Amino acid sequence: MREWLEKKSIQGVLVLIVLLIWGYNTYSIVGVAAEEESVKTPGGGMDINTEDWQVPELKKNTYRSDFPDPFEPKNVSNVINKPEVQSAPPEEAAEPPVLTLTGIVEKMALVQNQDNQLFFVSTGDTVEGARVQSVSTDSVMVTFESQKITLKINK
């Protein structure tokens, strides 16, 4: 086969076939372009009848309450159940930390713990295990183990 393809006459025929295919494709592309130009109006714009256009009706999504919540995990029988871990006896609720609000600058607060350490905090930060929920002009809201604590500036 290789010897056959190395012959000059076969190579010439293959080049001729490739040129014919390219010519046909070019002719087809030019023909499509010529058809598109015939659609244009003399002013250069497209001749389009907008009366034929229709806007589809939009479907409104509704949620039926009898469907299960898609975000809840499904009960699958082939899931390997992990052995239950013996939980420690319930501990008494930890005491919330003793925090004092010393000052507020813009959306940042200066908070002092009972050891007189100062912390410069903003919303989302944690101080002594208490998470800062919000900083307002005269107070800071923190949560400690689901307890909400409001720290106010002492005047």
PDB file of C-alpha atoms in Angstrom:
ATOM      1  CA  MET A   1       0.000   0.000   0.000  1.00  0.00           C
ATOM      2  CA  ARG A   2       2.854   2.342   0.857  1.00  0.00           C
ATOM      3  CA  GLU A   3       4.486   1.807  -2.529  1.00  0.00           C
ATOM      4  CA  TRP A   4       1.196   2.556  -4.237  1.00  0.00           C
ATOM      5  CA  LEU A   5       0.811   5.873  -2.310  1.00  0.00           C
ATOM      6  CA  GLU A   6       4.392   6.908  -3.140  1.00  0.00           C
ATOM      7  CA  LYS A   7       3.692   6.918  -6.896  1.00  0.00           C
ATOM      8  CA  LYS A   8       3.557  10.425  -8.399  1.00  0.00           C
ATOM      9  CA  SER A   9       0.429   9.654 -10.405  1.00  0.00           C
ATOM     10  CA  ILE A  10      -1.506   8.490  -7.309  1.00  0.00           C
ATOM     11  CA  GLN A  11      -0.346  11.549  -5.364  1.00  0.00           C
ATOM     12  CA  GLY A  12      -1.537  13.784  -8.209  1.00  0.00           C
ATOM     13  CA  VAL A  13      -4.962  12.121  -8.185  1.00  0.00           C
ATOM     14  CA  LEU A  14      -5.235  12.533  -4.404  1.00  0.00           C
ATOM     15  CA  VAL A  15      -4.289  16.232  -4.633  1.00  0.00           C
ATOM     16  CA  LEU A  16      -6.899  16.674  -7.375  1.00  0.00           C
ATOM     17  CA  ILE A  17      -9.569  15.026  -5.176  1.00  0.00           C
ATOM     18  CA  VAL A  18      -8.680  17.297  -2.247  1.00  0.00           C
ATOM     19  CA  LEU A  19      -8.868  20.390  -4.487  1.00  0.00           C
ATOM     20  CA  LEU A  20     -12.266  19.308  -5.817  1.00  0.00           C
ATOM     21  CA  ILE A  21     -13.613  18.858  -2.274  1.00  0.00           C
ATOM     22  CA  TRP A  22     -12.284  22.266  -1.205  1.00  0.00           C
ATOM     23  CA  GLY A  23     -13.769  23.859  -4.322  1.00  0.00           C
ATOM     24  CA  TYR A  24     -17.173  22.293  -3.703  1.00  0.00           C
ATOM     25  CA  ASN A  25     -17.173  23.460  -0.058  1.00  0.00           C
ATOM     26  CA  THR A  26     -16.132  26.987  -1.077  1.00  0.00           C
ATOM     27  CA  TYR A  27     -18.870  27.091  -3.720  1.00  0.00           C
ATOM     28  CA  SER A  28     -21.428  25.950  -1.105  1.00  0.00           C
ATOM     29  CA  ILE A  29     -20.335  28.599   1.381  1.00  0.00           C
ATOM     30  CA  VAL A  30     -20.461  31.354  -1.265  1.00  0.00           C
ATOM     31  CA  GLY A  31     -23.919  30.159  -2.319  1.00  0.00           C
ATOM     32  CA  VAL A  32     -25.192  30.388   1.276  1.00  0.00           C
ATOM     33  CA  ALA A  33     -23.694  33.879   1.637  1.00  0.00           C
ATOM     34  CA  ALA A  34     -25.358  34.962  -1.627  1.00  0.00           C
ATOM     35  CA  GLU A  35     -28.738  33.718  -0.364  1.00  0.00           C
ATOM     36  CA  GLU A  36     -28.319  35.707   2.858  1.00  0.00           C
ATOM     37  CA  GLU A  37     -27.590  38.903   0.921  1.00  0.00           C
ATOM     38  CA  SER A  38     -30.785  38.492  -1.079  1.00  0.00           C
ATOM     39  CA  VAL A  39     -32.822  38.635   2.139  1.00  0.00           C
ATOM     40  CA  LYS A  40     -31.475  42.079   3.077  1.00  0.00           C
ATOM     41  CA  THR A  41     -33.443  45.180   2.221  1.00  0.00           C
ATOM     42  CA  PRO A  42     -31.952  48.009   0.144  1.00  0.00           C
ATOM     43  CA  GLY A  43     -31.328  50.031   3.337  1.00  0.00           C
ATOM     44  CA  GLY A  44     -28.944  47.329   4.602  1.00  0.00           C
ATOM     45  CA  GLY A  45     -31.255  45.932   7.265  1.00  0.00           C
ATOM     46  CA  MET A  46     -32.906  42.544   7.326  1.00  0.00           C
ATOM     47  CA  ASP A  47     -36.441  42.220   6.003  1.00  0.00           C
ATOM     48  CA  ILE A  48     -38.092  40.648   9.041  1.00  0.00           C
ATOM     49  CA  ASN A  49     -41.784  40.586   9.769  1.00  0.00           C
ATOM     50  CA  THR A  50     -42.119  41.034  13.535  1.00  0.00           C
ATOM     51  CA  GLU A  51     -45.829  40.208  13.480  1.00  0.00           C
ATOM     52  CA  ASP A  52     -44.919  36.526  13.170  1.00  0.00           C
ATOM     53  CA  TRP A  53     -42.988  36.556  16.414  1.00  0.00           C
ATOM     54  CA  GLN A  54     -44.629  35.029  19.447  1.00  0.00           C
ATOM     55  CA  VAL A  55     -43.514  35.256  23.029  1.00  0.00           C
ATOM     56  CA  PRO A  56     -43.895  31.884  24.724  1.00  0.00           C
ATOM     57  CA  GLU A  57     -46.012  31.657  27.829  1.00  0.00           C
ATOM     58  CA  LEU A  58     -43.894  31.367  30.960  1.00  0.00           C
ATOM     59  CA  LYS A  59     -44.624  28.518  33.308  1.00  0.00           C
ATOM     60  CA  LYS A  60     -44.741  29.361  36.966  1.00  0.00           C
ATOM     61  CA  ASN A  61     -43.059  26.841  39.201  1.00  0.00           C
ATOM     62  CA  THR A  62     -45.131  25.674  42.101  1.00  0.00           C
ATOM     63  CA  TYR A  63     -44.151  23.571  45.064  1.00  0.00           C
ATOM     64  CA  ARG A  64     -46.523  20.896  46.192  1.00  0.00           C
ATOM     65  CA  SER A  65     -46.327  20.089  49.853  1.00  0.00           C
ATOM     66  CA  ASP A  66     -46.972  16.383  49.324  1.00  0.00           C
ATOM     67  CA  PHE A  67     -43.532  15.921  47.710  1.00  0.00           C
ATOM     68  CA  PRO A  68     -40.638  15.000  49.992  1.00  0.00           C
ATOM     69  CA  ASP A  69     -38.002  17.642  50.699  1.00  0.00           C
ATOM     70  CA  PRO A  70     -35.278  17.197  48.046  1.00  0.00           C
ATOM     71  CA  PHE A  71     -32.590  18.297  50.486  1.00  0.00           C
ATOM     72  CA  GLU A  72     -33.345  15.684  53.123  1.00  0.00           C
ATOM     73  CA  PRO A  73     -31.288  12.503  52.860  1.00  0.00           C
ATOM     74  CA  LYS A  74     -33.238   9.492  51.689  1.00  0.00           C
ATOM     75  CA  ASN A  75     -33.538   6.380  53.810  1.00  0.00           C
ATOM     76  CA  VAL A  76     -31.494   3.884  51.826  1.00  0.00           C
ATOM     77  CA  SER A  77     -31.487   0.296  53.012  1.00  0.00           C
ATOM     78  CA  ASN A  78     -28.044  -0.536  51.617  1.00  0.00           C
ATOM     79  CA  VAL A  79     -26.253   2.121  53.658  1.00  0.00           C
ATOM     80  CA  ILE A  80     -23.968   0.616  56.250  1.00  0.00           C
ATOM     81  CA  ASN A  81     -25.114   1.672  59.668  1.00  0.00           C
ATOM     82  CA  LYS A  82     -22.351   2.927  61.877  1.00  0.00           C
ATOM     83  CA  PRO A  83     -22.315   1.503  65.371  1.00  0.00           C
ATOM     84  CA  GLU A  84     -23.783   3.850  67.907  1.00  0.00           C
ATOM     85  CA  VAL A  85     -21.212   5.637  69.964  1.00  0.00           C
ATOM     86  CA  GLN A  86     -21.841   5.702  73.667  1.00  0.00           C
ATOM     87  CA  SER A  87     -22.433   9.323  74.459  1.00  0.00           C
ATOM     88  CA  ALA A  88     -21.033  10.868  77.581  1.00  0.00           C
ATOM     89  CA  PRO A  89     -23.523  11.767  80.250  1.00  0.00           C
ATOM     90  CA  PRO A  90     -25.007  15.182  79.641  1.00  0.00           C
ATOM     91  CA  GLU A  91     -22.799  17.840  81.106  1.00  0.00           C
ATOM     92  CA  GLU A  92     -24.086  20.913  82.772  1.00  0.00           C
ATOM     93  CA  ALA A  93     -24.291  23.900  80.503  1.00  0.00           C
ATOM     94  CA  ALA A  94     -20.996  25.735  80.435  1.00  0.00           C
ATOM     95  CA  GLU A  95     -20.944  29.173  81.928  1.00  0.00           C
ATOM     96  CA  PRO A  96     -20.804  31.931  79.354  1.00  0.00           C
ATOM     97  CA  PRO A  97     -17.581  33.939  79.389  1.00  0.00           C
ATOM     98  CA  VAL A  98     -17.484  37.223  81.259  1.00  0.00           C
ATOM     99  CA  LEU A  99     -16.998  39.826  78.538  1.00  0.00           C
ATOM    100  CA  THR A 100     -17.069  43.607  78.758  1.00  0.00           C
ATOM    101  CA  LEU A 101     -17.646  45.878  75.798  1.00  0.00           C
ATOM    102  CA  THR A 102     -15.001  48.602  75.968  1.00  0.00           C
ATOM    103  CA  GLY A 103     -15.599  50.468  72.702  1.00  0.00           C
ATOM    104  CA  ILE A 104     -16.948  50.417  69.160  1.00  0.00           C
ATOM    105  CA  VAL A 105     -15.285  51.851  66.063  1.00  0.00           C
ATOM    106  CA  GLU A 106     -17.377  51.640  62.859  1.00  0.00           C
ATOM    107  CA  LYS A 107     -18.310  47.912  62.644  1.00  0.00           C
ATOM    108  CA  MET A 108     -15.500  46.692  64.933  1.00  0.00           C
ATOM    109  CA  ALA A 109     -15.752  46.262  68.716  1.00  0.00           C
ATOM    110  CA  LEU A 110     -13.167  46.242  71.483  1.00  0.00           C
ATOM    111  CA  VAL A 111     -14.089  43.476  73.960  1.00  0.00           C
ATOM    112  CA  GLN A 112     -12.307  42.678  77.233  1.00  0.00           C
ATOM    113  CA  ASN A 113     -12.420  39.314  79.033  1.00  0.00           C
ATOM    114  CA  GLN A 114     -12.167  38.727  82.801  1.00  0.00           C
ATOM    115  CA  ASP A 115      -8.349  38.429  82.538  1.00  0.00           C
ATOM    116  CA  ASN A 116      -8.269  41.991  81.117  1.00  0.00           C
ATOM    117  CA  GLN A 117      -7.194  40.793  77.689  1.00  0.00           C
ATOM    118  CA  LEU A 118      -8.488  43.017  74.872  1.00  0.00           C
ATOM    119  CA  PHE A 119      -9.916  41.632  71.625  1.00  0.00           C
ATOM    120  CA  PHE A 120     -10.685  43.697  68.523  1.00  0.00           C
ATOM    121  CA  VAL A 121     -13.596  41.790  66.866  1.00  0.00           C
ATOM    122  CA  SER A 122     -16.197  42.133  64.128  1.00  0.00           C
ATOM    123  CA  THR A 123     -19.243  40.140  63.026  1.00  0.00           C
ATOM    124  CA  GLY A 124     -18.410  36.414  62.719  1.00  0.00           C
ATOM    125  CA  ASP A 125     -15.372  36.455  65.046  1.00  0.00           C
ATOM    126  CA  THR A 126     -15.163  34.305  68.186  1.00  0.00           C
ATOM    127  CA  VAL A 127     -14.068  35.511  71.631  1.00  0.00           C
ATOM    128  CA  GLU A 128     -13.656  33.051  74.505  1.00  0.00           C
ATOM    129  CA  GLY A 129     -16.043  30.636  72.748  1.00  0.00           C
ATOM    130  CA  ALA A 130     -18.706  33.292  72.114  1.00  0.00           C
ATOM    131  CA  ARG A 131     -19.428  34.149  68.470  1.00  0.00           C
ATOM    132  CA  VAL A 132     -20.068  37.787  67.538  1.00  0.00           C
ATOM    133  CA  GLN A 133     -23.416  37.985  65.722  1.00  0.00           C
ATOM    134  CA  SER A 134     -23.717  41.741  65.222  1.00  0.00           C
ATOM    135  CA  VAL A 135     -22.065  45.016  66.107  1.00  0.00           C
ATOM    136  CA  SER A 136     -24.300  48.080  66.428  1.00  0.00           C
ATOM    137  CA  THR A 137     -23.540  51.660  67.480  1.00  0.00           C
ATOM    138  CA  ASP A 138     -23.854  51.005  71.235  1.00  0.00           C
ATOM    139  CA  SER A 139     -23.951  47.217  71.714  1.00  0.00           C
ATOM    140  CA  VAL A 140     -22.640  43.864  70.509  1.00  0.00           C
ATOM    141  CA  MET A 141     -24.734  40.685  70.205  1.00  0.00           C
ATOM    142  CA  VAL A 142     -22.854  37.415  70.874  1.00  0.00           C
ATOM    143  CA  THR A 143     -24.023  33.815  71.121  1.00  0.00           C
ATOM    144  CA  PHE A 144     -22.553  31.184  73.382  1.00  0.00           C
ATOM    145  CA  GLU A 145     -23.951  27.648  73.041  1.00  0.00           C
ATOM    146  CA  SER A 146     -27.293  28.956  71.703  1.00  0.00           C
ATOM    147  CA  GLN A 147     -27.511  31.596  74.450  1.00  0.00           C
ATOM    148  CA  LYS A 148     -27.818  35.141  73.147  1.00  0.00           C
ATOM    149  CA  ILE A 149     -25.892  37.715  75.134  1.00  0.00           C
ATOM    150  CA  THR A 150     -25.979  41.477  74.546  1.00  0.00           C
ATOM    151  CA  LEU A 151     -22.920  43.463  75.573  1.00  0.00           C
ATOM    152  CA  LYS A 152     -23.550  47.188  76.118  1.00  0.00           C
ATOM    153  CA  ILE A 153     -21.079  50.005  76.551  1.00  0.00           C
ATOM    154  CA  ASN A 154     -20.789  51.165  80.155  1.00  0.00           C
ATOM    155  CA  LYS A 155     -21.212  54.918  80.275  1.00  0.00           C
TER     156      LYS A 155
END
